[in-house]
Short mmCIF file of C-alpha atoms and ligand atoms in Angstrom, two decimals:
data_model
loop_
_atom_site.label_atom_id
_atom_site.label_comp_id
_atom_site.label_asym_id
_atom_site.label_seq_id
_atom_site.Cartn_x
_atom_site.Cartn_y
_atom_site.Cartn_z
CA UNK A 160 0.00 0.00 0.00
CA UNK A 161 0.80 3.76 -0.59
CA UNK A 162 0.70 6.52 1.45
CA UNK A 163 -0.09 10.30 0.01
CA UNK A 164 0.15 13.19 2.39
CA UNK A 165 -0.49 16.14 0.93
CA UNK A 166 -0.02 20.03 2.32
CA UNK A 167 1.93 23.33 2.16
CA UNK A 168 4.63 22.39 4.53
CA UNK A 169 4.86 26.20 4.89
CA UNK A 170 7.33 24.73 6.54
CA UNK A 171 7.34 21.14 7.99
CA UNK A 172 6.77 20.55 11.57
CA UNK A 173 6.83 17.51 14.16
CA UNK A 174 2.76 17.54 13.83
CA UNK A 175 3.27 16.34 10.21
CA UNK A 176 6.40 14.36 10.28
CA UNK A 177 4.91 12.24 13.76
CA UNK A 178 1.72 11.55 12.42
CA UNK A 179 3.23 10.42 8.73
CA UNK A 180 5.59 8.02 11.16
CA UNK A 181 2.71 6.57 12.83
CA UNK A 182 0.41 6.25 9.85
CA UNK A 183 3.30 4.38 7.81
CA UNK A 184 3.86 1.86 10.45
CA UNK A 185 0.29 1.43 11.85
CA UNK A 186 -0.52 1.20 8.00
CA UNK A 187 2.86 -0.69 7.02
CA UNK A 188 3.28 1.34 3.82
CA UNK A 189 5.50 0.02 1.45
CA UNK A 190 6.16 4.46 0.93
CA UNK A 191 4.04 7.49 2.58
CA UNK A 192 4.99 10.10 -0.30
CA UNK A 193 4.52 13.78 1.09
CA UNK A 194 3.49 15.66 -1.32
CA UNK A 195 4.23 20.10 -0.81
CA UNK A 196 1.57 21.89 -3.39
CA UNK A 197 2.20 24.41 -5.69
CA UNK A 198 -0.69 26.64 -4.87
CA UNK A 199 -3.03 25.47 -2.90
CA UNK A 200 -6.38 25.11 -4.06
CA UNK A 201 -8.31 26.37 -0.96
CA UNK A 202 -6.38 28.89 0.86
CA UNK A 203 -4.06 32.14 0.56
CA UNK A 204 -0.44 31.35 -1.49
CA UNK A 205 2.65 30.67 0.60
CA UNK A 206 5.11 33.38 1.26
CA UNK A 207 7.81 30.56 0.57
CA UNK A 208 8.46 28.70 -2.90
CA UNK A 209 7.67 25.72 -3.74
CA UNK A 210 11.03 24.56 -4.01
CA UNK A 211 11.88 25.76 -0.66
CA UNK A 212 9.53 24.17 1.31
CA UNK A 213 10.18 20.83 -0.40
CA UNK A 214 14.27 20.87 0.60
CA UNK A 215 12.93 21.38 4.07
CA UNK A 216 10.87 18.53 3.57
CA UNK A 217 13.29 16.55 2.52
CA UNK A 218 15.68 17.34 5.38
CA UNK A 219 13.03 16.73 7.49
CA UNK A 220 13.06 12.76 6.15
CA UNK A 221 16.16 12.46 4.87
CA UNK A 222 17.21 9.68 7.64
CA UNK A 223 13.67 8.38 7.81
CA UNK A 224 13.05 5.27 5.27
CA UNK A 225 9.29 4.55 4.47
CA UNK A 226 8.90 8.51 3.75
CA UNK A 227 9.59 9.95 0.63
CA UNK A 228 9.17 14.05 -0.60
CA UNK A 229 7.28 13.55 -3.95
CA UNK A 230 7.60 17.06 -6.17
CA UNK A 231 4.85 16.07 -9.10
CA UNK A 232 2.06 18.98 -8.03
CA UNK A 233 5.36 21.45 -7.89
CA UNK A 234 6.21 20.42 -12.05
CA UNK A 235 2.37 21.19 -12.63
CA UNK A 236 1.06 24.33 -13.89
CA UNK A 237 -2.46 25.86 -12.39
CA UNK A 238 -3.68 25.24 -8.69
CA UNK A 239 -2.94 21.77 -6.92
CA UNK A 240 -5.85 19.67 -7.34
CA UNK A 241 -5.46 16.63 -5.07
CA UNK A 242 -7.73 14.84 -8.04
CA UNK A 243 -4.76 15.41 -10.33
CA UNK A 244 -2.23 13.71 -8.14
CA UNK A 245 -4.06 10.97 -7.43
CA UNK A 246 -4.40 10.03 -10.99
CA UNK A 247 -0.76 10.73 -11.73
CA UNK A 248 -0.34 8.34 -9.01
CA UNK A 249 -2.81 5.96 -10.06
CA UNK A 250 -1.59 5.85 -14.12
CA UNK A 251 2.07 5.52 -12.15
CA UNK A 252 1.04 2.36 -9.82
CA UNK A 253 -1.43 0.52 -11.57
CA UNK A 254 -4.68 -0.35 -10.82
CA UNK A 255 -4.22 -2.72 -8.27
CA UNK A 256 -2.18 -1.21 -5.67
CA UNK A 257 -4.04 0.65 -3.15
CA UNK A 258 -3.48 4.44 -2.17
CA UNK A 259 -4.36 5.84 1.37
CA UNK A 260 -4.86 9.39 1.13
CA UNK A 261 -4.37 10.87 4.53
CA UNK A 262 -5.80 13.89 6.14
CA UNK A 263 -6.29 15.34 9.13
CA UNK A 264 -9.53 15.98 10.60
CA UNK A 265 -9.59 19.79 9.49
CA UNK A 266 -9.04 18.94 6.19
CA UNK A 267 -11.36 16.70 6.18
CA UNK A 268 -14.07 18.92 7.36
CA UNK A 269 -13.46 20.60 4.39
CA UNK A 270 -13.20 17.89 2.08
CA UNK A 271 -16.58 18.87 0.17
CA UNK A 272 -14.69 22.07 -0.96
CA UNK A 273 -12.46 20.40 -3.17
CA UNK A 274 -12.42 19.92 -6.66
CA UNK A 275 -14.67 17.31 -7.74
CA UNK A 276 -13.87 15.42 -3.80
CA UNK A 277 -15.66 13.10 -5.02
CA UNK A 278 -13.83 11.59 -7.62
CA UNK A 279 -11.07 11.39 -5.04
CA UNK A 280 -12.22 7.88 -3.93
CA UNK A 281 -12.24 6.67 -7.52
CA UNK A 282 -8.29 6.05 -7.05
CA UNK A 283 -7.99 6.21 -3.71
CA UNK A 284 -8.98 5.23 0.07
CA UNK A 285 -9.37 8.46 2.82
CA UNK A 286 -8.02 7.92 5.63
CA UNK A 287 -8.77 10.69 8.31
CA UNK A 288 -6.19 11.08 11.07
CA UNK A 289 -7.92 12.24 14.57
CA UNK A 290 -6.96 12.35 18.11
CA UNK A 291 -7.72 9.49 20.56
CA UNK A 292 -11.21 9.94 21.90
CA UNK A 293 -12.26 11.83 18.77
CA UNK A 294 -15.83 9.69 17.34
CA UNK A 295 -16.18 11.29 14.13
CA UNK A 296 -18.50 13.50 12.72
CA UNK A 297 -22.06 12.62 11.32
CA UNK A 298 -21.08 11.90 8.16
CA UNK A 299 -23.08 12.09 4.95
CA UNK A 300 -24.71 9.11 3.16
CA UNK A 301 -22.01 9.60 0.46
CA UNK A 302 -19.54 9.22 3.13
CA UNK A 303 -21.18 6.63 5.21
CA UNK A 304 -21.28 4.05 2.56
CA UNK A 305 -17.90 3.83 2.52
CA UNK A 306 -16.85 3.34 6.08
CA UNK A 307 -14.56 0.49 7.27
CA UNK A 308 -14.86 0.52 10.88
CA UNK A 309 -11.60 -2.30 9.93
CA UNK A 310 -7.97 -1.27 8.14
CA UNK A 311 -8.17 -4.71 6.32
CA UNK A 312 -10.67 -3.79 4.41
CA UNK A 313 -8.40 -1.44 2.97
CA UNK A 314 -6.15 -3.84 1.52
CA UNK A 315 -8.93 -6.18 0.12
CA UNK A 316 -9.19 -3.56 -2.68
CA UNK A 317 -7.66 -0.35 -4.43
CA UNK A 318 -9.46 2.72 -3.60
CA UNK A 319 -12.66 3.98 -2.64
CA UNK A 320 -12.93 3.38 1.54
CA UNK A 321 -13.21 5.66 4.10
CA UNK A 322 -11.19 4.74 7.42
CA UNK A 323 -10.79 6.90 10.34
CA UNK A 324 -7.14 6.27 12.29
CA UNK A 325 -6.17 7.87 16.08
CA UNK A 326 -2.94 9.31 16.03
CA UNK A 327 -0.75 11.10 18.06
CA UNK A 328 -2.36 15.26 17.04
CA UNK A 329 0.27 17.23 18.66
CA UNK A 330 -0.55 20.62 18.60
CA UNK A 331 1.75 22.48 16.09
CA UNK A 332 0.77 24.32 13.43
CA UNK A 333 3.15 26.03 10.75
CA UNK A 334 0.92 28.97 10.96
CA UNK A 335 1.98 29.20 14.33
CA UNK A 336 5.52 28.57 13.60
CA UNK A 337 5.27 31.56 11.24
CA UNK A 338 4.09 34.02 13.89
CA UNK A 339 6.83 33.23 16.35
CA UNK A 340 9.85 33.56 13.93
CA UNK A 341 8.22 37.18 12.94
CA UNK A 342 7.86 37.75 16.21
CA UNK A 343 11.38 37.37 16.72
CA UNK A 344 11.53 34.21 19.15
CA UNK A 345 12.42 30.83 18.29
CA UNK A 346 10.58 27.85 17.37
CA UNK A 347 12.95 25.52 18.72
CA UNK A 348 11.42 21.92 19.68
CA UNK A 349 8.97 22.14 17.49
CA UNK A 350 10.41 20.87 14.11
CA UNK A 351 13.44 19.37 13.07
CA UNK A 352 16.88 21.18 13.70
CA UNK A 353 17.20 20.96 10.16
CA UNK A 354 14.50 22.71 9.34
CA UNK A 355 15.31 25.14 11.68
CA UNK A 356 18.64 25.95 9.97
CA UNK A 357 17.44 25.82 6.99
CA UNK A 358 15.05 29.01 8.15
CA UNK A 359 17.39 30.74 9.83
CA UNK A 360 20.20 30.58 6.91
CA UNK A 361 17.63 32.16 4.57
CA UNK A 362 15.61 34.33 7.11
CA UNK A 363 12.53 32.99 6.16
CA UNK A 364 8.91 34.21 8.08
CA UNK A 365 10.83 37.15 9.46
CA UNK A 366 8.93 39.70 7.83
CA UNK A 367 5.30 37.52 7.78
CA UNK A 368 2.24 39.16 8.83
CA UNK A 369 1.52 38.09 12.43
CA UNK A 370 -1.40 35.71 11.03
CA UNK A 371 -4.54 35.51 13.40
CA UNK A 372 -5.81 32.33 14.97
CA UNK A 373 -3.74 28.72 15.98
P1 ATP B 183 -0.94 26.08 8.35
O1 ATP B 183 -0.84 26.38 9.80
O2 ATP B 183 -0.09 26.93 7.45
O3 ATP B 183 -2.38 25.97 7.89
P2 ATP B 183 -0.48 23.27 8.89
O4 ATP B 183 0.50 23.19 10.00
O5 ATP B 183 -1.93 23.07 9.23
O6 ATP B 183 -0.29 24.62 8.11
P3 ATP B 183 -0.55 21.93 6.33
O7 ATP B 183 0.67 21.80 5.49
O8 ATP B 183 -1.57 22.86 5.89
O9 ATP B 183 -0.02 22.23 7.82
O10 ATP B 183 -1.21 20.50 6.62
C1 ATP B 183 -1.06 19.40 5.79
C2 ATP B 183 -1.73 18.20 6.42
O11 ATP B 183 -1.18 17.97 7.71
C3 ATP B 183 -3.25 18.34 6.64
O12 ATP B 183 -3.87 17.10 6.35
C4 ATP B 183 -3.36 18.66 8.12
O13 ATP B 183 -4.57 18.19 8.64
C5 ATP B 183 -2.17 17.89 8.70
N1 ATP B 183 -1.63 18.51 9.93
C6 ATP B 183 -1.32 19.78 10.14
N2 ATP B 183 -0.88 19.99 11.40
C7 ATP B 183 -0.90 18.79 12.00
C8 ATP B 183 -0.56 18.33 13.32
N3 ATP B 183 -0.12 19.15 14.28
N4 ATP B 183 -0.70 17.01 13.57
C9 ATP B 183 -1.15 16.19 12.61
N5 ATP B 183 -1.48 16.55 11.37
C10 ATP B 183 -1.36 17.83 11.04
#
């Protein structure tokens, strides 16, 4: 099975790199590809390049088999439509290999906003990440159908299941990241020292607006 993580890794932090861990392990993933977008479809641009926030990705992982940095929605013009890389991915594996898509519960509550979301379970299984305790939401009879209240029945065929998987949520948000470095104190201990270099060597988020909210 394959893993696809998708997000803006604007820039990487321990909430994305523990939970892509767990999920490849719980899941045992033959690969958990994170995938940075270009422009994300659903919210304002990044003040960092694409490029950029895919070398911190990959020193993020560099000493971590099972997880790869995948660049394909970076090579593609127009916004990042997860539909897209999913069938990239698909036309690239076959049609018999399965693909977990992973999210985390906030993305998932706004799964209906993306392009034709639908489709997504045409070439792959959702799998939303929550945090112990968490029952999920009243979901939708398009949703519902799908449900494996089992992971097995994730490997019994390609795509199309919808799984919900407790992980280890700890709070971290780039976002916040963002706001401390322009604040002018250090995120220390909350991503990779690599990471952290890697932002301080090119004075990134110094000059970012002091975003509202997490
Ligand atoms: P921002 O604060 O800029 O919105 P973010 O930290 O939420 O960024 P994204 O790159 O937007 O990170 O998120 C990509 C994916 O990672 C999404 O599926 C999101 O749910 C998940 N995610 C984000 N933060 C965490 C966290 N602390 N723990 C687990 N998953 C996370």
């Amino acid at each position: 099975m394959i893993g696809v993580y998708g997000g803006t890794f604007n820039p990487v932090h321990y909430g994305h790199l523990r939970t892509a861990l767990e999920v490849s392990e719980l899941f045992r993933l033959d690969e958990l590809r994170l995938i940075p977008c270009r422009i994300p479809a659903h919210r304002d641009q990044p003040t960092v390049s694409g490029e950029m926030r895919l070398h911190m990705l990959q020193l993020a992982i560099a000493d971590t088999p099972g997880l790869l940095a995948d660049r394909r929605e970076l090579d593609r013009d127009g916004p990042s439509y997860m539909l897209d890389t999913l069938q990239s991915l698909r036309q690239e594996l076959g049609a018999e290999r399965s693909i977990l898509l992973f999210v985390g519960a906030d993305a998932f509550a706004g799964l209906t906003q993306w392009h034709q979301y639908r489709r997504l379970f045409d070439y792959a299984h959702i799998v939303v990440m929550t945090r112990p305790g968490f029952d999920h939401p009243v979901l939708a009879e398009g949703f519902r159908q799908r449900l494996f209240d089992r992971p097995g029945g994730l490997q019994s065929r390609a795509a199309g299941g919808l799984f919900f998987q407790t992980v280890t949520l700890l709070d971290i948000s780039a976002t916040r990241i963002r706001a401390i470095i322009a604040a002018g104190r250090s995120p220390q201990f909350l991503l990779p020292p690599q990471v952290l270099a890697f932002i301080r060597q090119h004075q990134l988020y110094r000059n970012h607006p002091l975003t509202t909210g997490n």
